[in-house]
mmCIF file of C-alpha atoms in Angstrom:
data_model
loop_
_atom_site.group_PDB
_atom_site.id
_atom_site.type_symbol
_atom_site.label_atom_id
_atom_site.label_comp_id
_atom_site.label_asym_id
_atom_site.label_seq_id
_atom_site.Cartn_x
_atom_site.Cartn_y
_atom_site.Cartn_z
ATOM 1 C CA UNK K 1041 0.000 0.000 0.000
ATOM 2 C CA UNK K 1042 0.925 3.593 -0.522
ATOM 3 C CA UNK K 1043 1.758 6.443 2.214
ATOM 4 C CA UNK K 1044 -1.825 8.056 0.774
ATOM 5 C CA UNK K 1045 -3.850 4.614 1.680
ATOM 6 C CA UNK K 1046 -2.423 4.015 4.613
ATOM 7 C CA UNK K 1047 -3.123 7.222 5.981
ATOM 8 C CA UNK K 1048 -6.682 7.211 4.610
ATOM 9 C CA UNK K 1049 -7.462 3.804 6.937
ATOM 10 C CA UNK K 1050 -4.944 4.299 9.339
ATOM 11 C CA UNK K 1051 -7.784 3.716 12.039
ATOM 12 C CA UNK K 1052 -7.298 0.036 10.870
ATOM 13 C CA UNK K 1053 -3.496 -0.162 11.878
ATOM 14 C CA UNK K 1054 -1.860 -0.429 15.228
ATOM 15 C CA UNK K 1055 -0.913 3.079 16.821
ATOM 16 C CA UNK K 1056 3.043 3.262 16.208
ATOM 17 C CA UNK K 1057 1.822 2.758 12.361
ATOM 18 C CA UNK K 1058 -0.201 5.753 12.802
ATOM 19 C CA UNK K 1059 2.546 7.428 14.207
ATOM 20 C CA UNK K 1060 4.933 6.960 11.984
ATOM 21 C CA UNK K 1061 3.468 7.167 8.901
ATOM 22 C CA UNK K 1062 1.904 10.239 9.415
ATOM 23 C CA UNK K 1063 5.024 11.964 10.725
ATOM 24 C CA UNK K 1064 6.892 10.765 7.780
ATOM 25 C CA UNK K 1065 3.831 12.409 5.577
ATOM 26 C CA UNK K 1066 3.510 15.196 7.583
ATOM 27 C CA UNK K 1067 7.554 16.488 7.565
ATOM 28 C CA UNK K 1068 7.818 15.565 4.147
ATOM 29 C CA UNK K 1069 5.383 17.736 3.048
ATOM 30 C CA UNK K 1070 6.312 20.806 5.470
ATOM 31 C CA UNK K 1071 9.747 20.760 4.689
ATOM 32 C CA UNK K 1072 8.687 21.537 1.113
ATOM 33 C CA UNK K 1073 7.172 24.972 1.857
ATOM 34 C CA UNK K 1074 10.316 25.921 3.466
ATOM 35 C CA UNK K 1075 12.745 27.763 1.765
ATOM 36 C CA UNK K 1076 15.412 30.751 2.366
ATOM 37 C CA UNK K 1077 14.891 31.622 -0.995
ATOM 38 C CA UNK K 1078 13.444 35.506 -0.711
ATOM 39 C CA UNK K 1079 11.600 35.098 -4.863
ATOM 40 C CA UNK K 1080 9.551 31.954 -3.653
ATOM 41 C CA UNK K 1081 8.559 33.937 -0.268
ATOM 42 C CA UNK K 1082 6.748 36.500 -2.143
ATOM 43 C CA UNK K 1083 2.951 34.441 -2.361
ATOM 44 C CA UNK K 1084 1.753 34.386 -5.987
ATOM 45 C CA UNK K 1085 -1.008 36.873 -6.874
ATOM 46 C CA UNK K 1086 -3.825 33.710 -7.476
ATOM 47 C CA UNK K 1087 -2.909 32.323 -4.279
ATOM 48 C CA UNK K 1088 -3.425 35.580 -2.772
ATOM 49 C CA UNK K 1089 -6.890 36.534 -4.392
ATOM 50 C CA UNK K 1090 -8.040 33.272 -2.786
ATOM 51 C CA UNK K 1091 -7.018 33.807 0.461
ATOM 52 C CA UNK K 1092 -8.291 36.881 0.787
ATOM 53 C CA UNK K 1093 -11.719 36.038 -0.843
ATOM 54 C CA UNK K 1094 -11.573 33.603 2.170
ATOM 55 C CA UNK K 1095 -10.241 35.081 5.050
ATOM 56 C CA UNK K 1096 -11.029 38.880 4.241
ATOM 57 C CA UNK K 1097 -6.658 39.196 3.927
ATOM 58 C CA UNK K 1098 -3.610 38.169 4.187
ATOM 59 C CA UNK K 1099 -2.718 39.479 7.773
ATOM 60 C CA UNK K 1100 -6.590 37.955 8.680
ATOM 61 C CA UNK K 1101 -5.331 34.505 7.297
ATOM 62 C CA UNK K 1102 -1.952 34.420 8.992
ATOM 63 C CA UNK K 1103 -3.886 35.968 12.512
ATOM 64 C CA UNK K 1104 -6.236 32.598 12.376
ATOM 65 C CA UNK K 1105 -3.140 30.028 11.714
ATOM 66 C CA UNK K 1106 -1.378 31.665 14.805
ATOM 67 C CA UNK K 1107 -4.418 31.867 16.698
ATOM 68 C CA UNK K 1108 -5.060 28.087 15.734
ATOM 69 C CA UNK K 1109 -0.934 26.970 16.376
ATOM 70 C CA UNK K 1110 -0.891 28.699 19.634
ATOM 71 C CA UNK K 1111 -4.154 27.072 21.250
ATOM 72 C CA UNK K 1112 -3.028 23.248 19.771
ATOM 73 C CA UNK K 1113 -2.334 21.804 23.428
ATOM 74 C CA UNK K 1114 0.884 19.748 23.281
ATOM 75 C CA UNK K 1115 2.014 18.212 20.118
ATOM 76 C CA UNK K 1116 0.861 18.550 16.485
ATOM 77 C CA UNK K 1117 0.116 20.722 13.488
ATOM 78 C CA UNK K 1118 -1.979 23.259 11.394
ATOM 79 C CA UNK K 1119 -3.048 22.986 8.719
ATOM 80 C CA UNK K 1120 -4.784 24.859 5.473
ATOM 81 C CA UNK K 1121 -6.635 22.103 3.819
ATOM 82 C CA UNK K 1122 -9.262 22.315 0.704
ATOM 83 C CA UNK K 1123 -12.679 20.572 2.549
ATOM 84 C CA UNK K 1124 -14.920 18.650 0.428
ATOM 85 C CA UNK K 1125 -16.848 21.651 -0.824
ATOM 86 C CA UNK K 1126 -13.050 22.832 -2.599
ATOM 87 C CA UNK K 1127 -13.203 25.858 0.318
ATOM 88 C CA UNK K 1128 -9.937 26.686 2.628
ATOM 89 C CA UNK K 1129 -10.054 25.667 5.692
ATOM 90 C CA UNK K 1130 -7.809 25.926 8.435
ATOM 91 C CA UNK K 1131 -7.865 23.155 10.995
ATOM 92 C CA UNK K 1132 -5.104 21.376 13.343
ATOM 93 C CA UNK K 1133 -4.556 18.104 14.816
ATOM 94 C CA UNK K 1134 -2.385 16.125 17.427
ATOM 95 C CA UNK K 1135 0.668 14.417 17.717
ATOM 96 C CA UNK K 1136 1.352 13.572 13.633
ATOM 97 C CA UNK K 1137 -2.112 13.199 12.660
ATOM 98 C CA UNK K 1138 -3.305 14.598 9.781
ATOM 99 C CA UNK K 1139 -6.152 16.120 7.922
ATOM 100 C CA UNK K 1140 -5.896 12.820 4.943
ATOM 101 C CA UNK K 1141 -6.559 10.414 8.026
ATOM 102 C CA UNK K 1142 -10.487 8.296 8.378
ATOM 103 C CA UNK K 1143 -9.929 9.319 12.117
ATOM 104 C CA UNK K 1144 -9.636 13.153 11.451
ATOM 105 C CA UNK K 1145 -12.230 15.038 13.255
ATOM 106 C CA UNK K 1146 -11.749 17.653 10.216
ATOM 107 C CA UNK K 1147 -11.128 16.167 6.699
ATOM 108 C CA UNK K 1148 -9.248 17.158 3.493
ATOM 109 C CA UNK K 1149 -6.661 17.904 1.364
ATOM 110 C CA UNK K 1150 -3.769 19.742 3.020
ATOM 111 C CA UNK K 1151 -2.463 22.770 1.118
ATOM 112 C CA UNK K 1152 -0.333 24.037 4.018
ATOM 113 C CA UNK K 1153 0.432 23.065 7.211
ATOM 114 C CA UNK K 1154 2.675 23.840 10.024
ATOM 115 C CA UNK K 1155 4.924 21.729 12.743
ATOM 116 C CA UNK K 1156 3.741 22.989 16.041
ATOM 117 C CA UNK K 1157 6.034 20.343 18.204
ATOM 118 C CA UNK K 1158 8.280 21.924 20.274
ATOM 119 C CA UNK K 1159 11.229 20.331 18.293
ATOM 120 C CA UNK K 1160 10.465 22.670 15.151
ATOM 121 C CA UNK K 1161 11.208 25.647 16.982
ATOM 122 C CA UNK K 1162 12.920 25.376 20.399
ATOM 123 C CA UNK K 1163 16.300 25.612 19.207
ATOM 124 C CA UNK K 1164 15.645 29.270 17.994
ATOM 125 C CA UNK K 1165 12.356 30.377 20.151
ATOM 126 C CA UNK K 1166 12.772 27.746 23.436
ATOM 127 C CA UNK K 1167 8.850 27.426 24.401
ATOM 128 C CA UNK K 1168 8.214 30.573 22.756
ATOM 129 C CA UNK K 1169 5.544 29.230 20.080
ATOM 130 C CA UNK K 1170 4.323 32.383 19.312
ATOM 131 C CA UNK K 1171 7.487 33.654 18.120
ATOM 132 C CA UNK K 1172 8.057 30.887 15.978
ATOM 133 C CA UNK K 1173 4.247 31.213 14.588
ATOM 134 C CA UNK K 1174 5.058 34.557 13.877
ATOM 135 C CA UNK K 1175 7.728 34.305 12.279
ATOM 136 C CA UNK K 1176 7.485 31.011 10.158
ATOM 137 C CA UNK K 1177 6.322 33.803 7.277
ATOM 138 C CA UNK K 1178 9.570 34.273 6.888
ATOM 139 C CA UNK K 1179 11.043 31.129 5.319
ATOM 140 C CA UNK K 1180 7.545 30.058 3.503
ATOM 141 C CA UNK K 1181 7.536 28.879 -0.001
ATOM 142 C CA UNK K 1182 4.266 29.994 -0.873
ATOM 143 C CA UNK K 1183 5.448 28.748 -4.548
ATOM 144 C CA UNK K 1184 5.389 25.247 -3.240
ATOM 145 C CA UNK K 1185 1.977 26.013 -1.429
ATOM 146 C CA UNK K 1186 0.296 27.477 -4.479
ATOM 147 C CA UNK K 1187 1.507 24.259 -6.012
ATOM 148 C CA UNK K 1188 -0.266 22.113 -3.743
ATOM 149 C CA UNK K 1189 -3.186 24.106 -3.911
ATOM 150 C CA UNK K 1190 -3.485 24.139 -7.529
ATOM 151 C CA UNK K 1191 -3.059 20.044 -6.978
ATOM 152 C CA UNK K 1192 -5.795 20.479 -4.655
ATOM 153 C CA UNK K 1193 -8.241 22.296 -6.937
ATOM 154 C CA UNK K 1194 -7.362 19.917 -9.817
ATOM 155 C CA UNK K 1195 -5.804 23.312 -11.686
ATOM 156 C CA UNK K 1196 -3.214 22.967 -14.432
ATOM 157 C CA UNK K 1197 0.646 24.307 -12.750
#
């Protein structure tokens, strides 16, 4: 079986399958929207349009993914996904689940999501999430998460 099917019954596996194959999903795809490169940091004006159609703006959108990264208790991630309906969402879940998983209180396709376990940002902010959530903008590769939009929306690249 594939990553993608396995993480779409993972209720059926034991827990340390669960585990790992959703943190191996889950850093793959968040070390892709990484980047120090400053010309894929500048988010593409499509990408944009749509989050602002959605969120009211930019700063709006970026408010709610702090807001949602700061009250995930413990371990786990946020995410942007595209819900059944094709609309942004944002969402988060523990530990390495993930918005692809049967056992997701919140479905759908991830588009963007963030590492909110202290090992993603202690070495530079200690416990200071908020820091890090604020300044993750930074080093995004909005490029890469237009990309996996697009995917998302079934739009040519």
């Amino acid at each position: 079986r594939t990553v993608l099917e396995v993480l779409k019954s993972v209720s059926k596996s034991p827990e340390t399958v669960r585990n790992n194959v959703g943190g191996h999903w889950n850093h793959t795809f968040f070390w892709q929207m990484l980047t120090p490169d400053k010309k894929n940091n500048q988010m593409p004006e499509r990408l944009q349009k749509e989050i602002e159609a959605n969120f009211g703006s930019v700063d709006l959108f970026k408010e709610a993914i702090e807001k949602e990264g700061a009250a995930r208790f413990g371990s786990g991630w946020v995410w942007v996904i595209r819900n059944a309906q094709k609309k942004m969402q944002i969402t988060s879940t523990p530990n390495q689940d993930n918005p692809l998983m049967d056992l997701a209180s919140v479905k759908g396709t991830p588009v963007f999501g963030l590492d909110v376990w202290e090992h993603a940002y202690y070495l530079k902010y200690q416990n200071k999430r908020a820091d890090y959530l604020k300044n993750i903008w930074n080093v995004i590769n909005w490029k890469k998460v237009d990309e996996f939009d697009r995917e998302a929306l079934n739009l040519k690249i």
